[in-house]
Short mmCIF file of C-alpha atoms in Angstrom, two decimals:
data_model
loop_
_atom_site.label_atom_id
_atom_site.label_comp_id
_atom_site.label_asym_id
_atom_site.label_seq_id
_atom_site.Cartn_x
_atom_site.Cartn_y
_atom_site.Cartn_z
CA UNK P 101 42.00 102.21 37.97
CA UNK P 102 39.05 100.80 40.50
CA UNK P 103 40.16 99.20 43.93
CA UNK P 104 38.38 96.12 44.86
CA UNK P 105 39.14 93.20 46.88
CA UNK P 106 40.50 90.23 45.18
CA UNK P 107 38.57 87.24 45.34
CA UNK P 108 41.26 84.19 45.05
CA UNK P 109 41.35 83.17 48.68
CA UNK P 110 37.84 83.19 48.56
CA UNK P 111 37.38 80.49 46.31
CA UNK P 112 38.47 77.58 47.66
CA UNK P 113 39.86 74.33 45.24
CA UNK P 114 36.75 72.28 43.87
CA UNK P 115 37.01 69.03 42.16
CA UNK P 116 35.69 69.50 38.05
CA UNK P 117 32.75 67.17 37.51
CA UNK P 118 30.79 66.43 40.76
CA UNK P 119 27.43 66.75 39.24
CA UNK P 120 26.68 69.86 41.05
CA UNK P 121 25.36 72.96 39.91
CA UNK P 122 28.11 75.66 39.65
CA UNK P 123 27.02 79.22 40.39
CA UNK P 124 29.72 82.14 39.56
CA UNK P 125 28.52 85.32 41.61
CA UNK P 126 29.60 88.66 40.59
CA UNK P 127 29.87 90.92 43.22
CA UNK P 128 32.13 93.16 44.82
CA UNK P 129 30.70 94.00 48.47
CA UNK P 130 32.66 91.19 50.06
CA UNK P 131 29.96 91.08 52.72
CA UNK P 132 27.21 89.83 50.43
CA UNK P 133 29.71 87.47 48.50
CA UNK P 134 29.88 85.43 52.33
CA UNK P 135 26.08 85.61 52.65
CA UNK P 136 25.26 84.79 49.54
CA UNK P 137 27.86 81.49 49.26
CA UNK P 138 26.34 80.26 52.94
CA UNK P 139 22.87 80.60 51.11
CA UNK P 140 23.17 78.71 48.12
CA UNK P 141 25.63 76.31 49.43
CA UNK P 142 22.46 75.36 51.88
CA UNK P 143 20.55 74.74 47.75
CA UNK P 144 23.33 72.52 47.52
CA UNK P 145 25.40 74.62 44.94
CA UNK P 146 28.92 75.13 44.37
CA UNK P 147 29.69 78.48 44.07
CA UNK P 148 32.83 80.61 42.29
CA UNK P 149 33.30 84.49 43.99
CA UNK P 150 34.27 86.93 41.55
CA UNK P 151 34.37 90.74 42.86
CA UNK P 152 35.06 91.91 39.56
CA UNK P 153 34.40 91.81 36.03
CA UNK P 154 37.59 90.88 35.06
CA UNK P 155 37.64 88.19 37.54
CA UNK P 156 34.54 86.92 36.57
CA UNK P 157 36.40 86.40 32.64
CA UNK P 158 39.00 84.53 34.18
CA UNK P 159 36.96 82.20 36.24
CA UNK P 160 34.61 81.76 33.34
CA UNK P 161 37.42 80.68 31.73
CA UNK P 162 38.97 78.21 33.87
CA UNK P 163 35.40 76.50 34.93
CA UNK P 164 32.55 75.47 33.81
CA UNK P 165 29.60 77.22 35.19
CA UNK P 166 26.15 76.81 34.77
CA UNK P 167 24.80 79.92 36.47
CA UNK P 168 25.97 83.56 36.50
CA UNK P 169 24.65 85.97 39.39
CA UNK P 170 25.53 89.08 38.10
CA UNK P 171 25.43 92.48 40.29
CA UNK P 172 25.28 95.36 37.67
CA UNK P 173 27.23 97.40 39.64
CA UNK P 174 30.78 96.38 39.44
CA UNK P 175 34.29 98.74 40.00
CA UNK P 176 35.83 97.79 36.75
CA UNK P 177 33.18 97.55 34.60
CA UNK P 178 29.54 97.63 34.00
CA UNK P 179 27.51 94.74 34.07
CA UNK P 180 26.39 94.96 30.31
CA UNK P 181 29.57 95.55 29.62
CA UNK P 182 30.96 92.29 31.09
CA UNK P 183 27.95 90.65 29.26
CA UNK P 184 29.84 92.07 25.91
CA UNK P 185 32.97 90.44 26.94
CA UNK P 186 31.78 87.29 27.72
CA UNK P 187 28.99 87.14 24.74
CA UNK P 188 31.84 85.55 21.76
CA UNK P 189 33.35 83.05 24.40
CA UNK P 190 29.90 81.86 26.61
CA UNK P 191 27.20 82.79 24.23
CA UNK P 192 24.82 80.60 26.13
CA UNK P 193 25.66 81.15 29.84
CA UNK P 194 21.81 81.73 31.51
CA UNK P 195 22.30 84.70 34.24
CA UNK P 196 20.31 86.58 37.03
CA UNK P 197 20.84 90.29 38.08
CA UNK P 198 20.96 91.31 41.39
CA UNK P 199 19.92 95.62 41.54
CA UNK P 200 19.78 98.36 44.39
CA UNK P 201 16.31 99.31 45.09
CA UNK P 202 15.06 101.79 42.73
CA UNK P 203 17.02 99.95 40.04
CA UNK P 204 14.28 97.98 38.76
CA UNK P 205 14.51 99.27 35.00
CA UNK P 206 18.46 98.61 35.03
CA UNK P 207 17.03 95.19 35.79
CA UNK P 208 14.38 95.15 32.75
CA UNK P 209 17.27 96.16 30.52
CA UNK P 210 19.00 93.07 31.47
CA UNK P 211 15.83 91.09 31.30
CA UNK P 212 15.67 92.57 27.42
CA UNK P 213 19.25 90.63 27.15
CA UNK P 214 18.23 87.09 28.20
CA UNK P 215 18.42 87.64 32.41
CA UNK P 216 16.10 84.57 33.77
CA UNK P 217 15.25 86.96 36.57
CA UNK P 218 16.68 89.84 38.87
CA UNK P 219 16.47 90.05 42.67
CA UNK P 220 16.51 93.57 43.56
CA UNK P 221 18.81 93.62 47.10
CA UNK P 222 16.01 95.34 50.01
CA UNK P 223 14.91 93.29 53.13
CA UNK P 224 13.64 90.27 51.05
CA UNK P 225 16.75 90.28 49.51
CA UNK P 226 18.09 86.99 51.52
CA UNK P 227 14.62 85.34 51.59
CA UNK P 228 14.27 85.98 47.44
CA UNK P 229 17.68 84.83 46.42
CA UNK P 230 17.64 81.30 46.84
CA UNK P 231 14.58 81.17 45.18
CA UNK P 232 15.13 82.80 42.20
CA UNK P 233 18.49 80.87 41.72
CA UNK P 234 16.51 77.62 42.22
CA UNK P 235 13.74 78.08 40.06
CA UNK P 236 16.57 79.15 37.24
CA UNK P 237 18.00 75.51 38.25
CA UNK P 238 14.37 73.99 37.78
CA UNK P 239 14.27 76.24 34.37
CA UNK P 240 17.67 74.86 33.23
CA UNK P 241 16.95 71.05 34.75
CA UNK P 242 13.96 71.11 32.12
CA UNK P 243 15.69 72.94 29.30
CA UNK P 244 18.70 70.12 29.41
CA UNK P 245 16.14 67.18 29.71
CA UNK P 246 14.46 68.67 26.13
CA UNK P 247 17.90 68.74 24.70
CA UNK P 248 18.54 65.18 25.95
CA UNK P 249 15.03 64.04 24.58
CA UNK P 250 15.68 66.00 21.15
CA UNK P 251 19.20 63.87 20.87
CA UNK P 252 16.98 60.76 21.93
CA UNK P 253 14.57 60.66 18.72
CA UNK P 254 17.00 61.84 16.75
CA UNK P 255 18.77 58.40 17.79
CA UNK P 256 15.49 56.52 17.34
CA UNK P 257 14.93 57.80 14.09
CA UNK P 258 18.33 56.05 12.74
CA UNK P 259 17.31 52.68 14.57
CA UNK P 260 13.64 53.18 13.15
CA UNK P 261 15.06 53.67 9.77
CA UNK P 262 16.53 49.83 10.42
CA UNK P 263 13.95 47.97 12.02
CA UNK P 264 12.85 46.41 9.10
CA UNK P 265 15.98 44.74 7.91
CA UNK P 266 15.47 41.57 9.85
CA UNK P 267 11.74 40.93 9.65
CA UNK P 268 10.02 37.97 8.43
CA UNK P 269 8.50 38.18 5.07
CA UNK P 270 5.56 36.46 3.83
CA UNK P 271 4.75 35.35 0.64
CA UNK P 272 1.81 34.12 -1.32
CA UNK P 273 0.58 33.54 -5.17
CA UNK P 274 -2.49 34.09 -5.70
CA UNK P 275 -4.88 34.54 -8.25
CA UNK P 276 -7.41 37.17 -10.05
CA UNK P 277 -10.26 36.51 -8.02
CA UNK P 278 -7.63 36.92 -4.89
CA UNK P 279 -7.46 33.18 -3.54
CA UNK P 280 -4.41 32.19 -2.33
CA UNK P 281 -2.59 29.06 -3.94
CA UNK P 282 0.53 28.93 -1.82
CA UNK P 283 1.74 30.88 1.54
CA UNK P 284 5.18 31.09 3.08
CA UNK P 285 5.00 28.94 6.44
CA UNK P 286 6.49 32.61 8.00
CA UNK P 287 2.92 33.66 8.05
CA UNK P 288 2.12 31.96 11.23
CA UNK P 289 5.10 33.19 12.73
CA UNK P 290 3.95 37.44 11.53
CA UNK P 291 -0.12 36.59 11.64
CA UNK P 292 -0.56 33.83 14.15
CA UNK P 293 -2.23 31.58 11.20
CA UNK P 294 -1.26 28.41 10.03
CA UNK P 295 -0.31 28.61 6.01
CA UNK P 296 -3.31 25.90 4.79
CA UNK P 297 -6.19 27.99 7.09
CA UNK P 298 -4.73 31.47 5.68
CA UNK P 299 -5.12 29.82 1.92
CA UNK P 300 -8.46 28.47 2.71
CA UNK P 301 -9.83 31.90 3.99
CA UNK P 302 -8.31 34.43 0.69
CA UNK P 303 -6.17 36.99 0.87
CA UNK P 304 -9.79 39.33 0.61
CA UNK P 305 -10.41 38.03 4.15
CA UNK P 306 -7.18 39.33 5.18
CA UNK P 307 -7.25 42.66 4.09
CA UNK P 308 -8.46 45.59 5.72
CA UNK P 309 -11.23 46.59 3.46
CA UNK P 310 -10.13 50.40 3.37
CA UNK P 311 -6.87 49.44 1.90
CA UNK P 312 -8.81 46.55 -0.91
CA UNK P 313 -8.77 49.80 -3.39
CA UNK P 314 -5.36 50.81 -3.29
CA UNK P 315 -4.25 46.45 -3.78
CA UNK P 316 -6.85 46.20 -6.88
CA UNK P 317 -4.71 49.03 -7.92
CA UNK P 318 -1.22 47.93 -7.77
CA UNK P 319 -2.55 44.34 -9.19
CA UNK P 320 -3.52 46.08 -11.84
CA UNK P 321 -0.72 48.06 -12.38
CA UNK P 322 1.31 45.29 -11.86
CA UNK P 323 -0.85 43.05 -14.85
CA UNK P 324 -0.13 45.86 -17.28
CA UNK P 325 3.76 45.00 -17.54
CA UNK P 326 4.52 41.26 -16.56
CA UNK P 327 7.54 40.70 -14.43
CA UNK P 328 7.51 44.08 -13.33
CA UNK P 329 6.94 45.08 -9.49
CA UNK P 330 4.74 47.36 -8.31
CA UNK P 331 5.20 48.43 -4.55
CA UNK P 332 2.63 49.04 -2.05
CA UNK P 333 3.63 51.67 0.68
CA UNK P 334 1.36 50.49 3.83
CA UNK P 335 -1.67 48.25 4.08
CA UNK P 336 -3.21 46.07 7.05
CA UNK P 337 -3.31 42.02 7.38
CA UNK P 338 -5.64 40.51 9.65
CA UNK P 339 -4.02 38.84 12.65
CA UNK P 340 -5.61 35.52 14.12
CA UNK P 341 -5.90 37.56 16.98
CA UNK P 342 -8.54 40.15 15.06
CA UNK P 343 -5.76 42.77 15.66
CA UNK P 344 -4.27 44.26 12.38
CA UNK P 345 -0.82 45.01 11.41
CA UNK P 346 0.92 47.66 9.02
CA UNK P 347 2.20 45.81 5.91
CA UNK P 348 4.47 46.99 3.55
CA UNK P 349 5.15 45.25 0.01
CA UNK P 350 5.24 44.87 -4.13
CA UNK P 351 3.24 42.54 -6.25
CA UNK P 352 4.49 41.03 -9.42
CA UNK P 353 3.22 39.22 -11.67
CA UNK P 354 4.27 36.49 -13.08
CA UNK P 355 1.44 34.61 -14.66
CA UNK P 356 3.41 33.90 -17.60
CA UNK P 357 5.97 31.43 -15.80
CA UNK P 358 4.74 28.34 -15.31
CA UNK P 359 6.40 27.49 -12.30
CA UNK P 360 4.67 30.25 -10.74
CA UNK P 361 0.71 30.91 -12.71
CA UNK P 362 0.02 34.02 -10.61
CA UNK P 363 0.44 36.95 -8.51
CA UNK P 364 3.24 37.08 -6.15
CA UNK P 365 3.12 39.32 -2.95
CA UNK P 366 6.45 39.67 -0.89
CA UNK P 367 5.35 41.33 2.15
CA UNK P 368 6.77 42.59 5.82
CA UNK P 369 5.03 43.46 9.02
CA UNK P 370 6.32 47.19 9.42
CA UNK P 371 3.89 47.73 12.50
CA UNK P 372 6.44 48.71 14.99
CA UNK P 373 8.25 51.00 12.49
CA UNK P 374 4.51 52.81 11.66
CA UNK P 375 4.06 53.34 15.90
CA UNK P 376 7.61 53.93 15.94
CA UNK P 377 7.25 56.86 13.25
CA UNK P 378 3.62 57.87 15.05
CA UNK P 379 5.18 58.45 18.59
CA UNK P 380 7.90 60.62 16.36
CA UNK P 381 5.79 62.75 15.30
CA UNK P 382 3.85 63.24 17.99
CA UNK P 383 7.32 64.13 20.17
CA UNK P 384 8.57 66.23 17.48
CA UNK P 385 5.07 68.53 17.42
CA UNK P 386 5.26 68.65 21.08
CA UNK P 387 8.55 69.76 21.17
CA UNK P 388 7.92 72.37 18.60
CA UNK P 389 4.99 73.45 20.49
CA UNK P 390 7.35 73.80 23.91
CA UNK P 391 9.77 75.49 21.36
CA UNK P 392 7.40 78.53 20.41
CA UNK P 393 5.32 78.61 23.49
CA UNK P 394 5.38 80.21 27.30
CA UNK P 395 4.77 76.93 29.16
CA UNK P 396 2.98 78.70 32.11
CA UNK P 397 0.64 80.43 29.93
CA UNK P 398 0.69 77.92 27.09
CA UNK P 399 0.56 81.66 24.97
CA UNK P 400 2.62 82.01 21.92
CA UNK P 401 6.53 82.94 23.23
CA UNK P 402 8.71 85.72 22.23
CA UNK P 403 10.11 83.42 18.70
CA UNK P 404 6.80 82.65 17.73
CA UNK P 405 5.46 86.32 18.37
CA UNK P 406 7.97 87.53 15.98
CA UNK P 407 6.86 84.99 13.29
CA UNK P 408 3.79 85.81 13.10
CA UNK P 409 3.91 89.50 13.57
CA UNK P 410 6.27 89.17 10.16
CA UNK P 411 3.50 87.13 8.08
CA UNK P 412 1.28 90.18 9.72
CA UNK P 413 2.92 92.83 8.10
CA UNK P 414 4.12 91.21 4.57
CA UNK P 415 0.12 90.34 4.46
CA UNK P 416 -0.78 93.66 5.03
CA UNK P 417 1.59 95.05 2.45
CA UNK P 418 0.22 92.81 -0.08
CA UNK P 419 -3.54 94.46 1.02
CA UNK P 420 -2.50 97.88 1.86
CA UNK P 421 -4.60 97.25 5.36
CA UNK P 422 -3.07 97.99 8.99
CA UNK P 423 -2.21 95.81 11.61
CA UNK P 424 -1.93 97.29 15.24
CA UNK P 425 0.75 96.06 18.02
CA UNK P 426 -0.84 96.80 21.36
CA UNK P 427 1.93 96.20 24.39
CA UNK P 428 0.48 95.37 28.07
CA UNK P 429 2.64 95.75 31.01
CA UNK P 430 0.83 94.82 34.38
CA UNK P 431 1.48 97.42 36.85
CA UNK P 432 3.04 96.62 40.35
CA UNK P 433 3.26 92.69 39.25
CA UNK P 434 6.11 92.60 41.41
CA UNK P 435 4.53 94.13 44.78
CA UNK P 436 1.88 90.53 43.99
CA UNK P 437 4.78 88.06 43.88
CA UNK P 438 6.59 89.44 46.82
CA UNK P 439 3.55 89.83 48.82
CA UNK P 440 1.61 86.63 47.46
CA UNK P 441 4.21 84.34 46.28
CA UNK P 442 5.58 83.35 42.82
CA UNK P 443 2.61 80.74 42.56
CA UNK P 444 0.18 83.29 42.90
CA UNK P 445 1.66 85.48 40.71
CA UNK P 446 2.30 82.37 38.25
CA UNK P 447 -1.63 81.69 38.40
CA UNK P 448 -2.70 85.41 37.76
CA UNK P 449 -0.15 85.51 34.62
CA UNK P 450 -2.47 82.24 33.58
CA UNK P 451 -5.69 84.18 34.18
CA UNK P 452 -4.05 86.98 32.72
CA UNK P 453 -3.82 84.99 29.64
CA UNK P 454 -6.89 83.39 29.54
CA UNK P 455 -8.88 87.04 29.71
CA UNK P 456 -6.65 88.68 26.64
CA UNK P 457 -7.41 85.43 24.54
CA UNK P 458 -11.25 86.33 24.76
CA UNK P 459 -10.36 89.98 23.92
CA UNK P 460 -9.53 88.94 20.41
CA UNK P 461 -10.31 87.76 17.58
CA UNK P 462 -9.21 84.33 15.99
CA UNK P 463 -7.21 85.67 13.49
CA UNK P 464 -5.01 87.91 16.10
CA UNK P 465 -2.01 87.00 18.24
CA UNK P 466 -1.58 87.35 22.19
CA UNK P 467 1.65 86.38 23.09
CA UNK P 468 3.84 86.35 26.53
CA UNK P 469 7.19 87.95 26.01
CA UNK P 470 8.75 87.20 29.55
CA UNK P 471 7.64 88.49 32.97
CA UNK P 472 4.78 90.36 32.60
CA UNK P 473 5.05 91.54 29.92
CA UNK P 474 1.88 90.89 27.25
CA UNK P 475 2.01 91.61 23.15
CA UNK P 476 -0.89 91.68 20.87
CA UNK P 477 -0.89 91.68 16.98
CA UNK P 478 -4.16 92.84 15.72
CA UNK P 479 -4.59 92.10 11.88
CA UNK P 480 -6.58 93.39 9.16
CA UNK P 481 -6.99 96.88 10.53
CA UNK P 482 -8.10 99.51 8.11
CA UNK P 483 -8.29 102.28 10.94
CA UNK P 484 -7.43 102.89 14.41
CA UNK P 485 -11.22 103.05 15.85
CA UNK P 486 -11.23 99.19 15.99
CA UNK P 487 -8.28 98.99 18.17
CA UNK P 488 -8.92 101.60 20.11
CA UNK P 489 -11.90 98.87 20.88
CA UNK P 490 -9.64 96.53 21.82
CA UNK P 491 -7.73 98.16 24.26
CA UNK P 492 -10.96 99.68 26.19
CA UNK P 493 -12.27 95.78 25.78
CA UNK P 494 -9.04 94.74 27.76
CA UNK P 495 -8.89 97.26 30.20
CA UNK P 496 -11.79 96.25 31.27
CA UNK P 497 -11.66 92.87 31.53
CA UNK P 498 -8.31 93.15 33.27
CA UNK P 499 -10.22 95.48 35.93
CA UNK P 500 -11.98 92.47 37.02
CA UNK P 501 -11.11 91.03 40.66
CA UNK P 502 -8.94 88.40 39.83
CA UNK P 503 -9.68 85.70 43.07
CA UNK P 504 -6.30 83.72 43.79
CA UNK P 505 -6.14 81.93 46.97
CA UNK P 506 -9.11 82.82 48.06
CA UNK P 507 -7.23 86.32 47.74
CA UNK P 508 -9.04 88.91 45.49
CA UNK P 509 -6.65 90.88 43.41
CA UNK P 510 -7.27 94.05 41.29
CA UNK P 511 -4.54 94.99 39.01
CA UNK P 512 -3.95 97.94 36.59
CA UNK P 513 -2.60 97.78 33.28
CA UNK P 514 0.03 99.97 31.32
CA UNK P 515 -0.69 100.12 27.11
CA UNK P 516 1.18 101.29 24.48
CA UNK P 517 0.08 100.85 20.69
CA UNK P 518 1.56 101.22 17.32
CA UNK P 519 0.53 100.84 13.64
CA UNK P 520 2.05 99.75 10.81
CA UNK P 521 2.32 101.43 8.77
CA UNK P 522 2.05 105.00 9.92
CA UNK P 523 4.22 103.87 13.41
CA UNK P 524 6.99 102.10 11.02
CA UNK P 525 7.36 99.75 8.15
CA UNK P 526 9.23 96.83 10.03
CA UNK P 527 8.44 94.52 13.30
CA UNK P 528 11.87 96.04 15.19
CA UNK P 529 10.49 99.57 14.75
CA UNK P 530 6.95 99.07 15.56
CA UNK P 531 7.72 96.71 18.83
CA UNK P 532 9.94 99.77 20.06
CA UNK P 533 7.06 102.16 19.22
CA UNK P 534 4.83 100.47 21.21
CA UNK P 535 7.08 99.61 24.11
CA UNK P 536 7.93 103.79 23.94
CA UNK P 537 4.82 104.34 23.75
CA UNK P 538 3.49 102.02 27.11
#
């Protein structure tokens, strides 16, 4: 059984629900607990000490954390191994590693898992910590505010589905030629004209003349069966201010009573619902377009990667052609960030980017998988000459001087390609070929 130092008098009572951001820090060097709680206490977070893995179960269990700094290294248990204890119970806790020196593929392993970053412990150690911890914070700060904007229009979209149950509705009778005999006096409260000036001008002055077609239509429809109503969907009134609003309605006729000797149309001004429903969808694509892309690089992400390498392959086993998964891994990226900065390293991941996109065609995929760490799915292959084009076509635009604050960087790249389906016959196998093969 593994000595270590208990951490209970080290974490001192906290009230629940302050609003602060709770970091648990695994670690067992007792020394680097006290630096490290001094540090981000300064970011303004509250932080729970756990030298163990055990201890770290416990705590997880009697707190609510919303940050896990993990050291690898523990005396009871390994780091992925407390990552499979916790996995049933806190399947969505976000984490960072901290690593030795020299430790930097333990660290990709745990990057592989869902780790927003790793800080490997060497003289930048105390400088890089706080960082990385904050921009996870940032990270997570955005992530919550999409969840809280997802939960918003799905609200909206109940109160759009009501808005019209308290509008004014207009009506008018009017005749085959269109002119109005009678108008509701709500039309100068929903178009801004009095009811005798809206007869005098027609109901063909009214209407926008794209939608005139689709009203001969349901008149006509609705002269085929009498008393019957026909319902029209959307069309636009003229407002007295020249603007037009979104109608919604039904026509019936009812010639035949002579009380009535025409064509009635009950309509409602559904204007703010149609915006309503516009700004919808225009949230809901950008929030599926922030769902399956990097936002640095604006490049397809890891989820939609996958999709797409999937339609790849069933395409290709419909043809019987190849398609070709080329891996990029950008040596000594690290060395850049430390040196340079994460900004400059976040603006030559973007020019990165925008070289690979003119390495391909149309038809292919780049995507960012985390880090940097590049993919490519190259489709209708039928041999390996083409792609070998590719990769030379890459390598040398990558071997360009990339110029970053007024810096002028030359980086190398690692590659490693497989085929379907000589390399494997399904997207798990052929990724892992690939990354073997980098």
């Amino acid at each position: 059984m593994p000595s270590y130092t208990s951490t209970k008098t080290e974490n001192a009572p906290h009230p629940e629900g302050n609003g602060q951001f709770t970091v648990l820090l695994v670690e067992d060097d007792r020394g680097i607990r006290n630096l490290a709680k001094i540090h981000l206490e300064r970011l303004g977070c509250r932080l729970l000490l756990a030298a163990s893995g055990h201890e770290a179960v416990d705590l997880l269990d009697e707190h609510a954390c919303d940050l896990m700094l993990l050291d690898f290294g523990l005396p009871d248990m390994t780091g992925q191994q407390l990552l499979d204890e916790i996995s049933s119970r806190h399947p969505l806790l976000p984490f960072l590693v901290t690593t030795g020196h020299g430790s930097e593929k333990v660290a990709v392993e745990f990057m592989k898992r869902g780790a927003l970053d790793y800080v490997i412990k060497d003289e930048s150690f105390w400088k890089n910590l706080p960082k990385a911890v904050e921009r996870a914070r940032d990270h997570l700060a955005m992530v919550r505010r999409l969840e809280r904007a997802k939960e918003a229009l799905r609200q909206s979209e109940e109160r759009y589905r009501a808005l019209t149950e308290n509008t004014n509705d207009v009506t008018l009778i009017f005749d085959d030629n269109f002119n109005v005999h009678y108008v509701s006096p709500s039309v100068e409260r929903v178009l801004g004209l009095p009811p005798d000036e809206f007869t005098s001008n027609g109901l063909t002055k009214a209407l926008h003349s794209s939608d005139l077609p689709l009203y001969k239509q349901a008149v006509e429809q609705a002269a085929t069966a009498a008393g019957e109503t026909v319902k029209i969907d959307n069309f636009r009134l003229r407002h007295q201010d020249s603007s037009w609003l979104n109608m919604e309605g039904q026509v019936t006729d009812l010639r035949h009573l002579t009380s009535v000797q025409g064509l009635v149309l009950n309509c409602r001004d559904i204007t703010d619902r149609v915006e309503a429903e516009n700004r919808l969808r225009e949230n809901q694509d950008r929030l599926k377009h922030l769902a399956h892309h990097d936002p640095l690089t604006n490049l397809p992400n890891r989820t939609l990667f996958k999709e797409r390498l999937n339609q790849a392959l069933a395409k290709a086993r419909r043809s019987g052609e190849q398609v070709a998964i080329v891996f990029l891994d950008l040596d000594r990226f690290k060395k850049i960030n430390d040196t340079l900065g994460h900004e400059a390293g976040d603006q030559l991941l973007k020019d990165v980017a925008a070289r690979l996109r003119t390495c391909i065609r149309q038809s292919d995929t780049v995507a960012r998988l985390g880090g940097d760490e590049f993919v490519l799915v190259l489709e209708e292959i039928n041999q390996p000459g083409p792609v070998i084009t590719v990769a030379k076509k890459i390598l040398s635009a990558l071997a360009q001087p990339f110029v970053i604050d007024d810096y002028e960087l030359y980086i190398t790249t690692s590659i490693g390609i497989s085929l379907f389906p000589s390399d494997g016959d399904e997207a798990t196998g052929l990724m892992k070929c690939a990354d073997v093969a980098m």
